[in-house]
CSV table of C-alpha atoms in Angstrom, one decimal:
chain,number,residue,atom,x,y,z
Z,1437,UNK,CA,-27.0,-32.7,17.4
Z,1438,UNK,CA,-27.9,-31.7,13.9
Z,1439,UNK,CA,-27.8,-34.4,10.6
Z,1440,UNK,CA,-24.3,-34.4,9.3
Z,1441,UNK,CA,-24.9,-32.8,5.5
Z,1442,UNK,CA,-24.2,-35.1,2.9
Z,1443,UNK,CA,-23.1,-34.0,-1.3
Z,1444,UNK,CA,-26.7,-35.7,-2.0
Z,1445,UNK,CA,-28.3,-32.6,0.3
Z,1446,UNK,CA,-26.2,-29.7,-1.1
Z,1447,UNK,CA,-27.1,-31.1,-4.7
Z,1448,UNK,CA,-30.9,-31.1,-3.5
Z,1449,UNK,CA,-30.5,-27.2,-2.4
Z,1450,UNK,CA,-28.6,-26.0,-5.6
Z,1451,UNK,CA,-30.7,-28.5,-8.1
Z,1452,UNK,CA,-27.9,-29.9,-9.5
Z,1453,UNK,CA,-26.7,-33.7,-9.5
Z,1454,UNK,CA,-24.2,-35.1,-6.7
Z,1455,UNK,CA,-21.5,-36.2,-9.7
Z,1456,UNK,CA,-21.4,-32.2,-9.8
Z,1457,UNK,CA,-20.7,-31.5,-6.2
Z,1458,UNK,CA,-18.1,-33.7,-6.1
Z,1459,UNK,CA,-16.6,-32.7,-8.4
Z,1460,UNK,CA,-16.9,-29.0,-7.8
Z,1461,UNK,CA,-15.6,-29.8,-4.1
Z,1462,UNK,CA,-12.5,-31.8,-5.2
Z,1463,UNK,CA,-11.3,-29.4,-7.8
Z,1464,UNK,CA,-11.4,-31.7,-10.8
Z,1465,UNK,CA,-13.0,-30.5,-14.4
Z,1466,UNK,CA,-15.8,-30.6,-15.6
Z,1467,UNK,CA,-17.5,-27.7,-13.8
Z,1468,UNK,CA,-17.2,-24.4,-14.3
Z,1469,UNK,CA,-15.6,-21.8,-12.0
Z,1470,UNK,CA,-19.1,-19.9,-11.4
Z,1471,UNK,CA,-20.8,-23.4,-10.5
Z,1472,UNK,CA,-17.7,-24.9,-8.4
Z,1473,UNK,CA,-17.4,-21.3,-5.9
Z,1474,UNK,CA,-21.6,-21.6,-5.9
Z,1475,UNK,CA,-21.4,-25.2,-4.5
Z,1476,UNK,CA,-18.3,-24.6,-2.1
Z,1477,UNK,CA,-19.9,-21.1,-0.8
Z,1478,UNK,CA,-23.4,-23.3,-0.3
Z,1479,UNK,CA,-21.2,-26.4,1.4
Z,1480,UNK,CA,-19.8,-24.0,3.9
Z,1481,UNK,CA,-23.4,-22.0,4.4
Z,1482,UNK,CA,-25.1,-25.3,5.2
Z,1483,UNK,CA,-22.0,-27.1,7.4
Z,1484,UNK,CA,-20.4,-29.6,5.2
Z,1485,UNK,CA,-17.4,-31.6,6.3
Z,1486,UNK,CA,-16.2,-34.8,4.7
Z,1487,UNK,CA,-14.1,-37.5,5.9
Z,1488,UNK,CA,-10.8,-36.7,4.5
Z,1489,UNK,CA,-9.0,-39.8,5.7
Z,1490,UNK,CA,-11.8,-41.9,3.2
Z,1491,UNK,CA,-11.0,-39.5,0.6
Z,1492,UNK,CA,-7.2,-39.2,0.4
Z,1493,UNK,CA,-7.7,-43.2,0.7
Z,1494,UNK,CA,-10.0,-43.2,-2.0
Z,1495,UNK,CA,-8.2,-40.7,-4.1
Z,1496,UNK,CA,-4.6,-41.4,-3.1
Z,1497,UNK,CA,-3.8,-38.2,-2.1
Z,1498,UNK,CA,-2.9,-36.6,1.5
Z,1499,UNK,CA,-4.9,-33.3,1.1
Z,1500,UNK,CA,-2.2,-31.9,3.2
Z,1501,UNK,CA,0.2,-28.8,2.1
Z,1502,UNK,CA,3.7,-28.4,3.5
Z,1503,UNK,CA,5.0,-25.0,4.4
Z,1504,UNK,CA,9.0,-25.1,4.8
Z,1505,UNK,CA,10.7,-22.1,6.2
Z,1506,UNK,CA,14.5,-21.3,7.2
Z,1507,UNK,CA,15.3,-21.6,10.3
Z,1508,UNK,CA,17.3,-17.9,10.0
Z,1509,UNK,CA,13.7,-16.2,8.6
Z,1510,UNK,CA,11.6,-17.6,11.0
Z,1511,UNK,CA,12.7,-17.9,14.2
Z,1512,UNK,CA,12.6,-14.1,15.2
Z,1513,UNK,CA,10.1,-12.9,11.9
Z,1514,UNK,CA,6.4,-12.1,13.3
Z,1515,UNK,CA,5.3,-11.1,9.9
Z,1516,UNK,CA,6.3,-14.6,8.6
Z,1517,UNK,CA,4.5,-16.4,11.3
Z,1518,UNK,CA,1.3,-14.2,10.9
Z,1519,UNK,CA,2.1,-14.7,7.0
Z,1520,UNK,CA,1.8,-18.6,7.6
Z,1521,UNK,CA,-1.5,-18.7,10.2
Z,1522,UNK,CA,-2.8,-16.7,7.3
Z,1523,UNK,CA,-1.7,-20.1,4.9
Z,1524,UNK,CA,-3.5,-21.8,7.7
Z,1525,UNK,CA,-7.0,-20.3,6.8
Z,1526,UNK,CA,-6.9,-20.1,3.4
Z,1527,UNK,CA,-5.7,-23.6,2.7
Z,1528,UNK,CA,-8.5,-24.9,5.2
Z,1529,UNK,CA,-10.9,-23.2,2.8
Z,1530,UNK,CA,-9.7,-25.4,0.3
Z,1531,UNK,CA,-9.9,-28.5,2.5
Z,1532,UNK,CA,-6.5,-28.9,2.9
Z,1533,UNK,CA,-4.7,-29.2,6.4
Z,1534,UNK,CA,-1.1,-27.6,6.7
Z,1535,UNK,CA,2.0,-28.8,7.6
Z,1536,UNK,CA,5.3,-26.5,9.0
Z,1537,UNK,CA,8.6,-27.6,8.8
Z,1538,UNK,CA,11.6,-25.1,9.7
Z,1539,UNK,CA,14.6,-26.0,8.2
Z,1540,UNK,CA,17.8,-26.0,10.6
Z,1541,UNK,CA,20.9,-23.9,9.6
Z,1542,UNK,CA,22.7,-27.5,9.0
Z,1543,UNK,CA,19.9,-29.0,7.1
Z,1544,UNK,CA,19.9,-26.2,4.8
Z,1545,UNK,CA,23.8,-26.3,4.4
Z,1546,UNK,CA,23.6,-30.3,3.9
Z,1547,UNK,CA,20.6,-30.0,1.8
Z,1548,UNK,CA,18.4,-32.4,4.0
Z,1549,UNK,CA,15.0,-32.6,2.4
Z,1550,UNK,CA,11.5,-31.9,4.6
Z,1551,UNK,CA,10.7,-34.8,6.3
Z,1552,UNK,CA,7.0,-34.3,5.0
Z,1553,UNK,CA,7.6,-34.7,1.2
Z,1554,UNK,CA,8.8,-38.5,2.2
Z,1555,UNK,CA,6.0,-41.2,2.1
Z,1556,UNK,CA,3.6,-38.6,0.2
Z,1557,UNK,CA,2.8,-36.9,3.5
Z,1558,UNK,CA,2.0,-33.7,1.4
Z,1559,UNK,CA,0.7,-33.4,-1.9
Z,1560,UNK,CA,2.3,-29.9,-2.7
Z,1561,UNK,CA,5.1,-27.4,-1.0
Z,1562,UNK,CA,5.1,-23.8,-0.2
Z,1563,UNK,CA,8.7,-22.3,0.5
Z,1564,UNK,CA,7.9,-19.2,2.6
Z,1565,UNK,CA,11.0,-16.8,2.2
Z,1566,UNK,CA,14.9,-17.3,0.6
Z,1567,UNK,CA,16.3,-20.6,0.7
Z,1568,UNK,CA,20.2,-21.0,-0.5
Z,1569,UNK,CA,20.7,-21.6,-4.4
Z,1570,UNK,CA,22.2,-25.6,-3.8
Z,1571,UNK,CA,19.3,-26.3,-1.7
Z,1572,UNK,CA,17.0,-25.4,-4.2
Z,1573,UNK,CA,18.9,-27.4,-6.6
Z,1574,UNK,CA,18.5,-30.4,-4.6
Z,1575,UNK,CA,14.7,-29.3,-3.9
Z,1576,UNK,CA,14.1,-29.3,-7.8
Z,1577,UNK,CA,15.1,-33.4,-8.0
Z,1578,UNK,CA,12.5,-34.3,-5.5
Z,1579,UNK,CA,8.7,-35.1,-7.1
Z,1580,UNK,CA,6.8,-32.7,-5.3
Z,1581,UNK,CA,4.7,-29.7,-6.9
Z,1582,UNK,CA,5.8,-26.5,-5.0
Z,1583,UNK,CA,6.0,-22.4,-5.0
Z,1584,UNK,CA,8.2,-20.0,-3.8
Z,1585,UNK,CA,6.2,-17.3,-1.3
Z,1586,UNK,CA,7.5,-14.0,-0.4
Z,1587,UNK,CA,10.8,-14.1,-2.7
Z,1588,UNK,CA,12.1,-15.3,-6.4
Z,1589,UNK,CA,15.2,-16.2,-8.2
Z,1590,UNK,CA,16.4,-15.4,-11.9
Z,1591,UNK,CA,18.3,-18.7,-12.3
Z,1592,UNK,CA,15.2,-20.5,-10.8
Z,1593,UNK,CA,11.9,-21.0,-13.1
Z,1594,UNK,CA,9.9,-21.9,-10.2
Z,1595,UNK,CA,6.1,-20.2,-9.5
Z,1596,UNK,CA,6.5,-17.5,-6.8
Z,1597,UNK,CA,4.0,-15.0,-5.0
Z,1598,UNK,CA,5.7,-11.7,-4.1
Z,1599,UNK,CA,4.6,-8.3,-2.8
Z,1600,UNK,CA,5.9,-5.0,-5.0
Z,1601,UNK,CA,8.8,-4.4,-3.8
Z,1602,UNK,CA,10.4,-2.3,-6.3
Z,1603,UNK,CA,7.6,-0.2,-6.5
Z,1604,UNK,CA,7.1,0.2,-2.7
Z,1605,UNK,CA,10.7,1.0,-2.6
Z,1606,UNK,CA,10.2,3.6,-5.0
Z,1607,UNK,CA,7.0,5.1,-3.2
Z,1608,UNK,CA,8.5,5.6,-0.1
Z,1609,UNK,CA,11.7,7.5,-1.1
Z,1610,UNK,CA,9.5,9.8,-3.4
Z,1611,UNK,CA,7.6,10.3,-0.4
Z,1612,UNK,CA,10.1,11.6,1.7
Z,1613,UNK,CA,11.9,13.7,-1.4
Z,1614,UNK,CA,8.0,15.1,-1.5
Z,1615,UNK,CA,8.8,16.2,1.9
Z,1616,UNK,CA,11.8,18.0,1.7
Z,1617,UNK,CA,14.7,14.7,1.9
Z,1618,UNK,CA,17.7,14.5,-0.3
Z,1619,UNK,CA,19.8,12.8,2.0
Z,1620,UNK,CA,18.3,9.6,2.0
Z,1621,UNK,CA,20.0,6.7,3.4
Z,1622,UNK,CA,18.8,2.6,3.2
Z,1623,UNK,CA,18.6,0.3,6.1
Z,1624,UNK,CA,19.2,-3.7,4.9
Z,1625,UNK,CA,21.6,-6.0,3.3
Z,1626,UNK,CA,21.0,-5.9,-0.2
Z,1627,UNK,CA,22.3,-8.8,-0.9
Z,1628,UNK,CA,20.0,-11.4,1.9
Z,1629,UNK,CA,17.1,-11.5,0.3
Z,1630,UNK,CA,15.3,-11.3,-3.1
Z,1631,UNK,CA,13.0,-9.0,-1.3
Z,1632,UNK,CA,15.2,-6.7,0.4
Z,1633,UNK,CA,17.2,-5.9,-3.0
Z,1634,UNK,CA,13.9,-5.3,-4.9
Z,1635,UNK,CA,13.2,-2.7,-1.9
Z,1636,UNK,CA,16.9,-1.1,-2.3
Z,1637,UNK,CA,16.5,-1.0,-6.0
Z,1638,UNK,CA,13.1,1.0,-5.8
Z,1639,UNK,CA,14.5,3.3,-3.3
Z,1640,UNK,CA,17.6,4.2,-6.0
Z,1641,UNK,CA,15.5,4.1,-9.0
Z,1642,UNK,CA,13.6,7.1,-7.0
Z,1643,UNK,CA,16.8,8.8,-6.1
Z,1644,UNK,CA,18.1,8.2,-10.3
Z,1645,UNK,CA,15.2,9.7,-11.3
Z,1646,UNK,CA,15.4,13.1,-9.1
Z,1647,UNK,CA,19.3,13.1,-9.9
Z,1648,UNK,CA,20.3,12.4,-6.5
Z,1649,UNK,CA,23.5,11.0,-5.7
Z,1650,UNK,CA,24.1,7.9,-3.8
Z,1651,UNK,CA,26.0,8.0,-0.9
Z,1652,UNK,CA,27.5,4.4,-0.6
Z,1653,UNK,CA,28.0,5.3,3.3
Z,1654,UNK,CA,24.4,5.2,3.9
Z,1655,UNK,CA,23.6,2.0,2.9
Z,1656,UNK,CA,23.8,0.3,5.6
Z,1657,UNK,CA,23.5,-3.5,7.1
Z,1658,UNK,CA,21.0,-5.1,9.2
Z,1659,UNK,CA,21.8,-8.8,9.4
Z,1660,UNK,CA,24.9,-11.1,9.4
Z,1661,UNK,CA,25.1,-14.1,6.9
Z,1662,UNK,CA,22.8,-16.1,9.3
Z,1663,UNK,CA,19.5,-13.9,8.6
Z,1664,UNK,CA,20.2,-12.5,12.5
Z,1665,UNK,CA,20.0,-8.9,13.1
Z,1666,UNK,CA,23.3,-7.2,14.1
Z,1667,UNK,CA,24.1,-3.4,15.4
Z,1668,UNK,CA,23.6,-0.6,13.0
Z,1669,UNK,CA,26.8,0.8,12.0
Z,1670,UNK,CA,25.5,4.6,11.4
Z,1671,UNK,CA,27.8,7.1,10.0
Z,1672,UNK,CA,29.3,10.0,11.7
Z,1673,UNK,CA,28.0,12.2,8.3
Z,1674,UNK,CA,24.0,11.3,8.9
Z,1675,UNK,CA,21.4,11.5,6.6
Z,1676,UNK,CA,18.3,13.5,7.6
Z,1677,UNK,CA,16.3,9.9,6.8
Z,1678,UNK,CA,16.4,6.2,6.8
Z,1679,UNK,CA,14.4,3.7,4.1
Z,1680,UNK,CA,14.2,0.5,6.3
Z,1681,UNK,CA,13.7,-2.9,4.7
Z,1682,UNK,CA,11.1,-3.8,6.9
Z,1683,UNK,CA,9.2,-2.6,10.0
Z,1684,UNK,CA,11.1,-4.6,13.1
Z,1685,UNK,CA,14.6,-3.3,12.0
Z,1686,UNK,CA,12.8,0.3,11.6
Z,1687,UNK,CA,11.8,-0.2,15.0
Z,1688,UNK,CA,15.0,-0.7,16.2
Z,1689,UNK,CA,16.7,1.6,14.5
Z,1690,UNK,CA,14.7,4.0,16.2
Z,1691,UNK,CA,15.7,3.2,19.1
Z,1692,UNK,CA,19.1,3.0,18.0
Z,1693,UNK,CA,18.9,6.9,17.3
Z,1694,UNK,CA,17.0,7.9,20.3
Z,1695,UNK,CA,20.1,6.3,22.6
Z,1696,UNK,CA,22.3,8.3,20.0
Z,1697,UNK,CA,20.4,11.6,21.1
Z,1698,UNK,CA,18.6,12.2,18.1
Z,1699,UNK,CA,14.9,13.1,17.5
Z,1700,UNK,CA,12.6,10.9,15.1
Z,1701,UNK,CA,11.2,12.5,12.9
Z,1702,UNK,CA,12.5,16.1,13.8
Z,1703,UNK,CA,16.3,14.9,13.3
Z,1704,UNK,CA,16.4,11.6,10.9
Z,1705,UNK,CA,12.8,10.3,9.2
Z,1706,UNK,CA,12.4,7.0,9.2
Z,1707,UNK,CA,9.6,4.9,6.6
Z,1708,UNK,CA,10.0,0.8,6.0
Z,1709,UNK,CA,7.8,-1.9,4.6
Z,1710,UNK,CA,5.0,-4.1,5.7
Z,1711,UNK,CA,2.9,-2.5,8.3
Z,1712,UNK,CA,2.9,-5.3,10.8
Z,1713,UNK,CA,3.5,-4.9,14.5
Z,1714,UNK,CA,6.0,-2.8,14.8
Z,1715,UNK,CA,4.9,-0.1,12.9
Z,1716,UNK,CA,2.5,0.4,15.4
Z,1717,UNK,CA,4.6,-0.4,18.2
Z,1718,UNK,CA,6.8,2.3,17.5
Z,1719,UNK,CA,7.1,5.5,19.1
Z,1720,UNK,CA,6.5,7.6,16.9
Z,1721,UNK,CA,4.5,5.2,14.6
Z,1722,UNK,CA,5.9,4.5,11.1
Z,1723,UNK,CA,4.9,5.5,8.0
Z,1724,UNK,CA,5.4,2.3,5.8
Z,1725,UNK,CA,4.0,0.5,3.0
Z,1726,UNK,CA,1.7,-2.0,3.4
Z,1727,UNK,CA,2.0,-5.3,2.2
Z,1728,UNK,CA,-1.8,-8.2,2.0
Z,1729,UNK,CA,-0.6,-10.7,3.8
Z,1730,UNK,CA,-4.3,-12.0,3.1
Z,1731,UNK,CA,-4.4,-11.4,-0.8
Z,1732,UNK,CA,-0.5,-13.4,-1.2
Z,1733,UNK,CA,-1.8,-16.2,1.1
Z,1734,UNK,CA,-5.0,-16.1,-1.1
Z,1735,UNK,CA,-2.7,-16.1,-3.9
Z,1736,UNK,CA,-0.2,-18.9,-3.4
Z,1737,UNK,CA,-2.9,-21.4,-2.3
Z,1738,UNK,CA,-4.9,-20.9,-5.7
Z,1739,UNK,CA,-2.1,-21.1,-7.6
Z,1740,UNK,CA,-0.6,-24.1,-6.1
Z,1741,UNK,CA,-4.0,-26.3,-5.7
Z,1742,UNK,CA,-4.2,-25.4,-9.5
Z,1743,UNK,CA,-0.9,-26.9,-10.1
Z,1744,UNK,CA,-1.4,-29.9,-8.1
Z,1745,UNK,CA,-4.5,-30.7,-9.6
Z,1746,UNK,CA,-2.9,-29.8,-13.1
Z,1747,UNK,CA,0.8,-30.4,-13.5
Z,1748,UNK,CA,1.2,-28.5,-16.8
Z,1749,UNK,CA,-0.5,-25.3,-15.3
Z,1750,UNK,CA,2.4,-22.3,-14.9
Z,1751,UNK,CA,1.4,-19.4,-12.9
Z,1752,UNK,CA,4.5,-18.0,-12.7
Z,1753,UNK,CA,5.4,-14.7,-11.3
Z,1754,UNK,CA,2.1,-13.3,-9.6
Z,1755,UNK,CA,3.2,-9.9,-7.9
Z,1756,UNK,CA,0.6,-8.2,-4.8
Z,1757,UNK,CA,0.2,-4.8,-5.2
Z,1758,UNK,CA,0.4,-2.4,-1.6
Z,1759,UNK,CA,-0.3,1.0,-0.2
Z,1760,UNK,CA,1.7,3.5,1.7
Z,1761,UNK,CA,0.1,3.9,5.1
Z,1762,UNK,CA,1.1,7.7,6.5
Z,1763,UNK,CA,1.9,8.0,10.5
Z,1764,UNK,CA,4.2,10.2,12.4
Z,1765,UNK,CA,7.9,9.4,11.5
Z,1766,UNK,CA,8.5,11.5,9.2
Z,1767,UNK,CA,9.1,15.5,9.1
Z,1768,UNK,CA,8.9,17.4,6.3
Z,1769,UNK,CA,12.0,20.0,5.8
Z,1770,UNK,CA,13.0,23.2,4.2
């Protein structure tokens, strides 16, 4: 068994005093950015691990990070659970272990707090996806340093992480117009998310812009009030293509027009957002837009250690650019 590697060692390799790597590897000031990623890069080359029971004793914190998710976004959302193992990782980088919590249906409507911000348990909070406006109210009382991942709200000033919605929205409707599409319907309730409204708004900002008409009967819902996904209502007048708020309900909506007797793309073309599972799943494969879940978890968990270690820091609203990713669902048309 190898020497466990002390701070006195990795101050040895780098020349550099042990006051220095401690404080590089606990985040506080007085080292600068270049030195601090220099000594964690060379901690991690040469196996460091430190006791982190002695120092949250020591330092009277947990160096744990809660992750609190609605029940109604979690329990059938892949992308979200792939969105949190990627939490997982990055927060480890930055010694901290993390903490899931999913927060019932009732415990959202009563506003019953995460049972990990009691007793200091956690030192900061990462809400992964909507929660309801009087939950956040209640959220805002408690003394716990936290950010918003994967959505926002106006009448909140809370820190948030999201991907480009409006602009992803946009990029995919042009896309299809490029191809030939001006009937153009949208696949989500508008109203359920922060995210999926952004999406909808890019998708009509690229139909305003090529003057063409919205046709209310083409909007269609995905979910009921509880976040669970319901049967597409499609209209008897079809559109000759579907925006879909997010790969799974593109998926099914596939499906949906397949048992209809339709042909994807030849019929209806089909293009959604994040390019997780099921755009690859499906048959044919979706065109989509592709959202980092590795550079918004690599986001959020800078951001938030900077704010636990400095109370007055504001990162505000940090938005992750994406890519359209082209497949096979969509046909271009006369």
């Amino acid at each position: 068994m190898g020497k466990n590697i002390t701070m006195k060692d990795i101050a040895k390799e780098l020349q550099v005093s042990t006051v220095t790597v401690s404080k590089a590897l606990s985040d506080k000031e007085g080292v600068s950015e270049a030195v601090r990623q220099k000594i964690k890069q060379k901690a991690d080359e040469m196996g460091y691990r430190y006791n982190s029971l002695a120092r949250s004793m020591k330092e009277g914190v947990s160096y744990n990070v809660g992750v609190v998710v609605a029940e109604r976004f979690f329990s059938d959302n892949a992308f979200y659970a792939n969105l949190y193992q990627r939490l997982v990782i990055e927060l480890g980088k930055e010694n901290y272990s993390c903490i899931l919590e999913i927060l019932s249906y009732e415990d959202e409507k009563q506003d019953v707090m995460p049972k990990m911000i009691s007793g200091n348990k956690v030192d900061g909070l990462i809400v992964l996806g909507q929660l309801k406006k009087h939950y956040v109210t209640a959220l805002e009382k408690e003394d716990i340093t936290y950010m918003f991942l994967d959505w926002y709200d106006e009448q909140f000033a809370i820190d948030t992480v999201v991907s480009d919605n409006v602009y992803g929205g946009c990029i995919l409707t042009n896309y299809l117009i490029e191809n030939g599409h001006r009937r153009i319907g949208f696949i989500g309730d508008i109203m359920a998310t922060s995210s999926i409204l952004d999406r909808y708004l890019g998708y009509y900002k690229a139909l305003l812009q090529q003057k063409i008409p919205i046709r209310e009967d083409w909007i269609i819902k995905d979910r009921d009030e509880n976040g669970h996904y319901i049967n597409l209502e499609l209209p008897d007048d079809m559109p000759t293509a579907f925006v879909c708020n997010c790969d799974e309900i593109a998926y099914y909506l596939v499906k949906q027009l397949k048992d209809s007797g339709y042909r994807v793309p030849e019929d209806i073309s089909v293009v959604s957002f994040d390019d997780f599972i099921y755009a690859s799943l499906c048959n044919p494969q979706l065109t989509t837009f592709r959202i980092s879940q590795e550079m918004m978890a690599e986001t959020v968990v800078d951001a938030l250690t900077r704010k636990m270690n400095d109370r007055t820091y504001h990162a505000g609203r940090k938005v992750i650019s994406g890519n359209i990713v082209i497949r096979d669902s969509v046909c271009r048309i006369k």
